[in-house]
Every structure is written in structure tokens, then in C-alpha cells.
XYZ file of C-alpha atoms in Angstrom:
388
model
C -26.243 18.536 3.904
C -25.769 17.446 7.523
C -29.332 16.143 7.606
C -28.694 14.064 4.478
C -25.567 12.564 6.045
C -27.493 11.578 9.162
C -30.252 10.101 7.011
C -27.752 7.919 5.186
C -26.393 6.601 8.490
C -29.786 5.508 9.853
C -29.886 2.123 8.040
C -26.541 1.180 9.609
C -27.271 2.357 13.142
C -29.480 -0.588 14.096
C -26.891 -3.138 12.969
C -23.647 -1.402 13.949
C -24.583 0.125 17.286
C -21.553 -1.378 19.006
C -19.046 -0.526 16.279
C -16.593 2.359 16.026
C -17.728 4.883 13.413
C -14.215 6.261 12.860
C -14.564 5.983 9.059
C -17.720 8.110 9.236
C -16.286 10.482 11.867
C -12.686 11.097 10.699
C -10.100 13.522 12.001
C -8.544 14.541 8.664
C -9.732 16.372 5.573
C -8.890 13.557 3.129
C -10.762 10.997 5.219
C -13.661 13.471 5.550
C -13.895 13.804 1.766
C -13.839 10.018 1.445
C -16.603 9.847 4.049
C -18.676 12.320 2.057
C -18.147 10.228 -1.078
C -19.509 7.146 0.694
C -22.469 9.031 2.177
C -23.496 10.769 -1.077
C -23.168 7.503 -3.033
C -25.344 5.753 -0.454
C -27.999 8.459 -0.651
C -28.058 8.320 -4.457
C -28.490 4.549 -4.419
C -31.218 4.774 -1.769
C -33.173 7.008 -4.177
C -33.732 3.845 -6.216
C -33.542 1.166 -3.535
C -36.139 2.607 -1.135
C -38.904 3.131 -3.745
C -38.306 -0.363 -5.138
C -38.604 -1.905 -1.666
C -41.732 0.144 -0.928
C -43.346 -0.757 -4.267
C -42.570 -4.444 -3.701
C -44.582 -4.368 -0.483
C -47.319 -2.245 -2.118
C -47.824 -4.588 -5.095
C -47.765 -7.682 -2.879
C -50.494 -6.156 -0.705
C -52.632 -4.568 -3.444
C -52.669 -7.518 -5.797
C -53.017 -10.274 -3.218
C -55.416 -13.098 -4.053
C -58.034 -12.037 -1.518
C -58.288 -8.441 -2.811
C -61.119 -8.636 -5.335
C -61.235 -4.843 -5.763
C -57.841 -4.665 -7.486
C -58.143 -4.231 -11.284
C -57.513 -7.354 -13.352
C -55.949 -6.610 -16.760
C -54.487 -9.816 -18.250
C -53.998 -8.216 -21.706
C -51.951 -5.268 -20.420
C -48.317 -5.388 -21.666
C -46.915 -1.869 -22.152
C -46.847 1.637 -20.661
C -44.687 4.392 -22.107
C -44.896 6.389 -18.882
C -43.688 3.437 -16.780
C -40.885 2.664 -19.232
C -39.632 6.265 -18.996
C -39.635 6.139 -15.193
C -38.079 2.649 -15.011
C -35.185 3.523 -17.355
C -34.600 7.253 -16.827
C -34.328 7.219 -13.021
C -31.580 4.550 -12.811
C -29.799 6.141 -15.785
C -29.671 9.501 -14.013
C -28.391 7.836 -10.838
C -25.655 6.052 -12.796
C -24.619 9.328 -14.469
C -24.405 11.062 -11.091
C -22.466 8.188 -9.507
C -20.114 8.071 -12.488
C -19.377 11.798 -12.315
C -18.922 11.617 -8.545
C -16.577 8.643 -8.805
C -14.531 10.210 -11.606
C -13.995 13.435 -9.643
C -13.253 11.577 -6.419
C -10.754 9.290 -8.136
C -8.696 12.268 -9.298
C -9.180 14.670 -6.394
C -8.491 11.972 -3.767
C -5.606 10.332 -5.598
C -3.130 9.362 -2.805
C -0.202 10.469 -5.006
C -1.728 13.928 -5.502
C -0.390 16.740 -3.336
C -2.959 18.341 -1.094
C -4.814 21.364 -2.408
C -6.188 22.376 0.961
C -5.812 21.736 4.675
C -9.547 21.831 5.350
C -12.712 22.851 3.508
C -12.240 26.497 4.516
C -8.444 26.537 4.775
C -6.328 26.515 1.575
C -2.669 25.518 1.449
C -0.270 28.412 2.084
C 3.410 28.736 1.220
C 4.379 28.384 4.874
C 2.663 24.995 5.122
C 5.694 22.836 4.318
C 4.739 19.136 4.314
C 5.990 16.742 6.970
C 7.959 13.951 5.292
C 7.532 10.499 6.812
C 9.162 7.336 5.441
C 7.151 4.243 6.328
C 8.536 0.693 6.333
C 6.261 -2.302 6.945
C 8.238 -4.965 8.814
C 7.318 -8.405 10.183
C 5.251 -7.569 12.254
C 5.699 -3.939 13.158
C 5.866 -0.488 11.591
C 8.942 1.699 11.261
C 8.506 5.454 10.774
C 11.508 7.558 9.761
C 11.464 11.376 9.890
C 14.267 12.393 7.467
C 13.869 16.111 8.167
C 14.419 15.577 11.897
C 16.796 12.618 11.883
C 14.641 10.509 14.220
C 12.565 7.358 13.884
C 9.967 5.383 15.817
C 8.624 1.847 15.894
C 4.854 1.404 16.231
C 4.197 5.088 16.880
C 3.471 7.872 14.399
C 3.157 11.527 15.357
C 2.238 14.593 13.305
C 1.064 18.155 13.990
C -2.480 19.162 13.114
C -3.163 21.303 10.046
C 0.172 20.393 8.460
C 0.260 18.318 5.265
C 1.885 14.891 5.651
C 3.771 13.291 2.779
C 4.188 9.526 3.269
C 6.662 7.400 1.289
C 5.831 3.769 1.909
C 7.624 0.473 1.310
C 8.014 -2.955 2.947
C 10.854 -5.255 3.926
C 9.580 -8.703 2.931
C 5.882 -9.184 2.083
C 3.018 -6.932 1.019
C 1.124 -5.057 3.731
C -1.448 -2.287 3.707
C -0.896 1.012 5.540
C -4.206 2.259 6.934
C -5.208 4.973 9.416
C -9.029 5.196 9.060
C -9.240 8.592 10.779
C -6.609 10.108 8.479
C -6.955 8.702 4.942
C -7.655 5.577 2.927
C -5.405 2.546 2.863
C -2.490 2.096 0.490
C -0.273 -0.919 -0.043
C 3.335 -1.323 1.115
C 5.404 -3.632 -1.111
C 9.077 -4.674 -0.962
C 11.276 -3.095 -3.593
C 8.524 -0.617 -4.497
C 7.406 2.749 -3.163
C 3.868 4.028 -2.801
C 2.862 7.515 -1.685
C 0.105 9.008 0.383
C -0.767 12.626 1.150
C -2.952 13.447 4.143
C -3.571 15.962 6.908
C -4.938 15.775 10.456
C -7.329 18.470 11.640
C -8.114 17.262 15.157
C -5.912 16.427 18.128
C -6.120 12.925 19.506
C -4.718 9.407 19.343
C -6.030 7.215 16.529
C -5.464 3.615 15.549
C -3.387 2.583 12.565
C -2.815 -0.953 11.335
C -2.145 -3.240 8.406
C -5.266 -4.094 6.434
C -3.574 -6.920 4.519
C -2.887 -10.289 6.180
C 0.854 -10.912 6.307
C 1.501 -13.887 8.550
C 1.502 -15.132 12.127
C 2.037 -11.777 13.841
C -0.498 -9.867 11.749
C -2.993 -9.350 14.601
C -0.409 -7.347 16.566
C 0.730 -5.226 13.638
C -0.879 -1.956 14.715
C 0.301 1.417 15.983
C -0.913 4.693 17.496
C -1.181 7.790 15.345
C -0.784 10.841 17.559
C -2.279 14.012 16.141
C -0.649 16.791 18.161
C -0.491 20.533 18.355
C 2.626 22.216 16.963
C 4.066 22.502 20.471
C 3.143 18.911 21.250
C 4.843 17.653 18.086
C 7.996 19.644 18.854
C 8.020 18.057 22.291
C 7.604 14.594 20.738
C 10.545 15.198 18.377
C 12.680 16.456 21.262
C 11.815 13.329 23.233
C 12.825 11.169 20.264
C 16.123 13.049 19.830
C 16.873 12.468 23.509
C 16.752 8.704 22.981
C 20.091 6.911 23.021
C 18.896 4.332 20.477
C 20.636 4.459 17.102
C 19.236 3.099 13.843
C 22.041 2.265 11.455
C 22.123 -0.490 8.874
C 23.288 -3.137 11.338
C 20.618 -2.058 13.834
C 17.989 -2.218 11.110
C 18.939 -5.787 10.171
C 18.315 -6.772 13.784
C 15.044 -4.838 13.891
C 13.905 -6.385 10.618
C 13.816 -9.894 12.052
C 10.246 -11.135 12.569
C 8.837 -10.334 16.008
C 5.371 -9.888 17.456
C 3.677 -7.252 19.625
C 6.723 -4.982 19.764
C 6.544 -2.031 22.180
C 6.976 1.567 21.063
C 10.641 2.415 20.473
C 12.201 5.781 19.607
C 15.516 6.364 17.822
C 17.481 9.568 18.329
C 19.878 8.925 15.435
C 19.071 7.437 12.018
C 21.258 6.614 9.032
C 20.254 9.235 6.475
C 20.447 6.727 3.595
C 18.684 3.871 5.404
C 15.292 4.241 3.716
C 16.923 4.424 0.278
C 18.811 1.194 1.040
C 15.638 -0.510 2.293
C 13.748 0.521 -0.825
C 16.549 -0.721 -3.081
C 16.897 -3.933 -1.018
C 20.603 -3.433 -0.358
C 20.935 -2.826 3.377
C 23.463 -5.659 3.727
C 27.144 -4.899 3.030
C 28.126 -5.874 -0.516
C 24.555 -6.258 -1.763
C 23.950 -4.715 -5.157
C 21.140 -2.139 -5.029
C 18.202 -2.445 -7.392
C 18.975 1.017 -8.735
C 22.483 -0.114 -9.644
C 21.194 -3.292 -11.258
C 18.644 -1.319 -13.272
C 21.402 1.055 -14.390
C 23.380 -1.951 -15.655
C 20.302 -3.278 -17.449
C 19.690 0.134 -19.011
C 23.181 0.043 -20.509
C 22.640 -3.349 -22.110
C 22.793 -5.795 -19.223
C 25.584 -7.964 -17.893
C 28.826 -8.047 -19.819
C 32.454 -8.809 -19.036
C 32.361 -6.285 -16.205
C 29.030 -7.625 -14.970
C 30.510 -10.749 -13.378
C 32.595 -8.595 -11.059
C 29.356 -7.026 -9.800
C 27.487 -10.318 -9.439
C 29.816 -13.040 -8.149
C 31.336 -11.350 -5.069
C 28.005 -10.365 -3.416
C 28.255 -11.518 0.191
C 24.511 -11.058 0.583
C 23.706 -13.755 -1.961
C 26.481 -16.054 -0.726
C 25.959 -15.981 3.026
C 22.429 -14.714 3.689
C 18.969 -16.043 2.966
C 16.738 -13.109 3.910
C 13.771 -13.033 1.591
C 15.167 -15.657 -0.829
C 13.042 -18.492 -2.190
C 15.354 -20.751 -4.192
C 15.817 -23.525 -1.640
C 17.142 -24.253 1.823
C 20.790 -23.491 0.990
C 22.243 -20.103 0.027
C 22.790 -19.743 -3.724
C 24.498 -17.280 -6.011
C 24.962 -16.551 -9.685
C 27.748 -18.865 -10.888
C 27.705 -18.363 -14.650
C 25.756 -17.002 -17.549
C 25.362 -18.739 -20.874
C 22.965 -18.969 -23.791
C 20.313 -21.657 -24.215
C 22.238 -23.026 -27.252
C 25.262 -23.698 -25.072
C 23.103 -25.529 -22.534
C 21.598 -27.774 -25.219
C 25.067 -28.740 -26.505
C 26.540 -29.390 -23.034
C 26.169 -32.751 -21.178
C 23.561 -32.483 -18.449
C 26.058 -33.574 -15.788
C 28.248 -30.557 -16.591
C 25.332 -28.124 -16.381
C 23.627 -29.363 -13.244
C 26.626 -30.337 -11.135
C 27.657 -27.929 -8.323
C 30.234 -25.466 -9.626
C 33.530 -24.383 -8.127
C 33.625 -20.585 -8.329
C 37.371 -20.203 -7.879
C 38.224 -20.556 -11.583
C 35.412 -18.174 -12.527
C 36.696 -15.155 -10.677
C 37.643 -12.476 -13.197
C 36.379 -14.536 -16.129
C 34.293 -12.503 -18.540
C 30.984 -13.403 -20.118
C 31.313 -15.413 -23.310
C 29.123 -13.696 -25.856
C 27.549 -15.765 -28.680
C 28.404 -14.807 -32.287
C 26.346 -11.969 -33.708
C 23.225 -13.066 -35.509
C 20.493 -10.941 -37.131
C 17.911 -13.210 -35.480
C 16.614 -12.241 -32.010
C 19.030 -13.345 -29.275
C 18.146 -16.476 -27.341
C 17.147 -16.193 -23.712
C 19.786 -16.632 -21.064
C 19.907 -18.964 -18.124
C 21.458 -18.238 -14.757
C 23.238 -21.281 -13.391
C 22.936 -21.412 -9.637
C 25.658 -23.175 -7.676
C 25.846 -24.076 -3.987
C 27.917 -21.986 -1.619
C 31.573 -23.062 -1.762
C 33.295 -24.338 1.345
C 36.078 -21.806 0.936
C 35.359 -18.084 1.389
C 37.831 -17.171 -1.338
């Protein structure tokens, strides 16, 4: 098997002599299985590609114009033996590749818990996974260790031979979390959570980065993944706990601001609910969490009580982080049906609204009709001068 792997790498050696072969020489079992998938697929395809290339040269040489000894058969048009070879060989390769891909897709699913630590080392009951919460910021990485109450910016550490369970999200735009030596890439998206399971089997420091362009500071959005012994990881955690830096919600809002080429930073204290607030996009005081909004929607959506949850949000009134509705802060001022908009003068609908009279006013529901309800429109007003 080792000889076949080396054979598959030979075509790349001449062209990639100066490149880092970390993908083909990983430090973790998941990345090693992905490497094997690439190598075996390459070998299977070369079974067809190499003979075709060789036969192309052979036919060009044998049937050249100057070779008068080559047989000339202008009436020849069919050979059952050749047809069997031409169609059966690629078909068998496709069947093998399909089976290999199907198994790899399920066995290497990033959401699937690990079934082993290494090829000869199964998971045991004592091998509790290391939980790491990953947040892609502009343009840096935040790693939170909920079991230890510490966090780090642009540095990730984990002990060898211990499963790692990543929960991944982002603060503003989509990024891609990728440590080639550990496992394949997986996307980080705001308001959503992706998962990745992996394990490191070798000690060392490996490069991690974002594989998805995300703006001006993208080139500096990388970090070191430190694969340590158990004692080394305990020492790293103790060093993080000794840090006087604290990561609460206010500290996070400062950290979240776009910055480039940030140095490594450790936090000895972390708000235990910070990741949940980041995921639900409600770190700011008074901001409704997505989970709360979805709970309201699950119960039928906004009603008379819904305005009390929507109008007073200081996040929507005084902040613009991540918004895209214009240069001025906006907020939900009223909710009405499309029929009411059609009947109202345009000046009344589009003019800036004074929110003071609306406080405590319930939603006016249209009369019941057996027909499907009309869609609703959210009227957006400018921020009032008064804070009342």
C-alpha cells in the first residue's frame, strides 16, 4: 500500500518540488483518511489515463505516414474485443470510484463523531472529546474552551490522541475553517453553526487559516494549531488561566471590530454564555436573540405582544453592526397588511414615523378571511431624535 501511495505522488513531485506536502503528510487520522481517499482515487484514474497516453504515442508512431509496414485496413469498422475493453475498464473504474466516494462521504462526514483515534486505536470510554467553540471574526480567529473557561485569539491548542469536537460560527461574513494537517475545511457562517470532529496524532505546530476570501485583512487571517502532549496541553491551559484578560460581552464587542494581523491573545476568564449569544446574534444589550425570535414565529408570529419585543431594541436603534439597510440606523416602526398599504396615501406610508405614539400599541389584525393571508410589510422609520 505504501508503494502505491508513493507511485501516485510521483507525477506531482516534478511540478511541486518546492511546495509543502502537508495535505499528503497529515498529523491527524481524519486528514490521513482524506489523504488516502485522494491517493487511491488518483491511482484508479491513472489505470485508465496512463494506458490511454501510452497508446496515443504508440498509434502515432506505428501508423505514421512513413511506416509502410503498418497494416492498412480501410474497411475495418468493428471489434467486439476492443469494444469490451474500451467500455468495461472505465465502467469498472467508475464503480470503484463511486463506492469509494460513497463510503468516504459517510465515514468522513464532519458532523459524525469519531469512531477511532487512529487506524489501530479505537475510541475508549475514557477518551472524552475536547470541546472547542470557534468564531471567525474580521480578520482573526477566536477559540473558546467551555470546559476550561479560557479562550484564545489566533492560537488553537489540543492534546494528541484526544478527539476534538469543534462548533463553528462567524460574526459577520462567511469564512472557511481549515487546518490541512488535521482535517478538511468547513465553512463558518454568521447565525449558523457547523461542526467538525477531528483528532491529532502527532506533536507539532501546524498552520490553520481561512480558505474563503473575506475582505481586506484576509491574508493575515491565520493561526497556529499546537498539537501537544497531555502535560503540554495542561500547561497551556494553566498559562491561559493565569492571564488577566477577561472576555465578557463588552470585551467581545471590542474584539469583534475589524482588525488585521492580530497577535496571539489569551483570556483567563470567559462569559459562559458568550458563544450562545454570538451564535444567536444577540451579544448587544437589548438585542432579541434569534432563538427567541424563532420561538415567537413558532407560536404564530408577531401579535399584540410582539411590538413590545420589537420596538424597544436598542441594538436596532443605535447600532449598525452587520446591517445593510442604509447609512442611518433603522428599526421596525409598524406592521400592516399589503391591503392597508394600497389604501393609504403614499406620503403617509413613506414619511418618517414618530415612534412615541406607537409605544404599547398592538398590532391591528385584518378581518378573518378563508383566503390565504396577504403578505406583510415592515415599515422602517429613521431613528428618532428623542431616546424616549
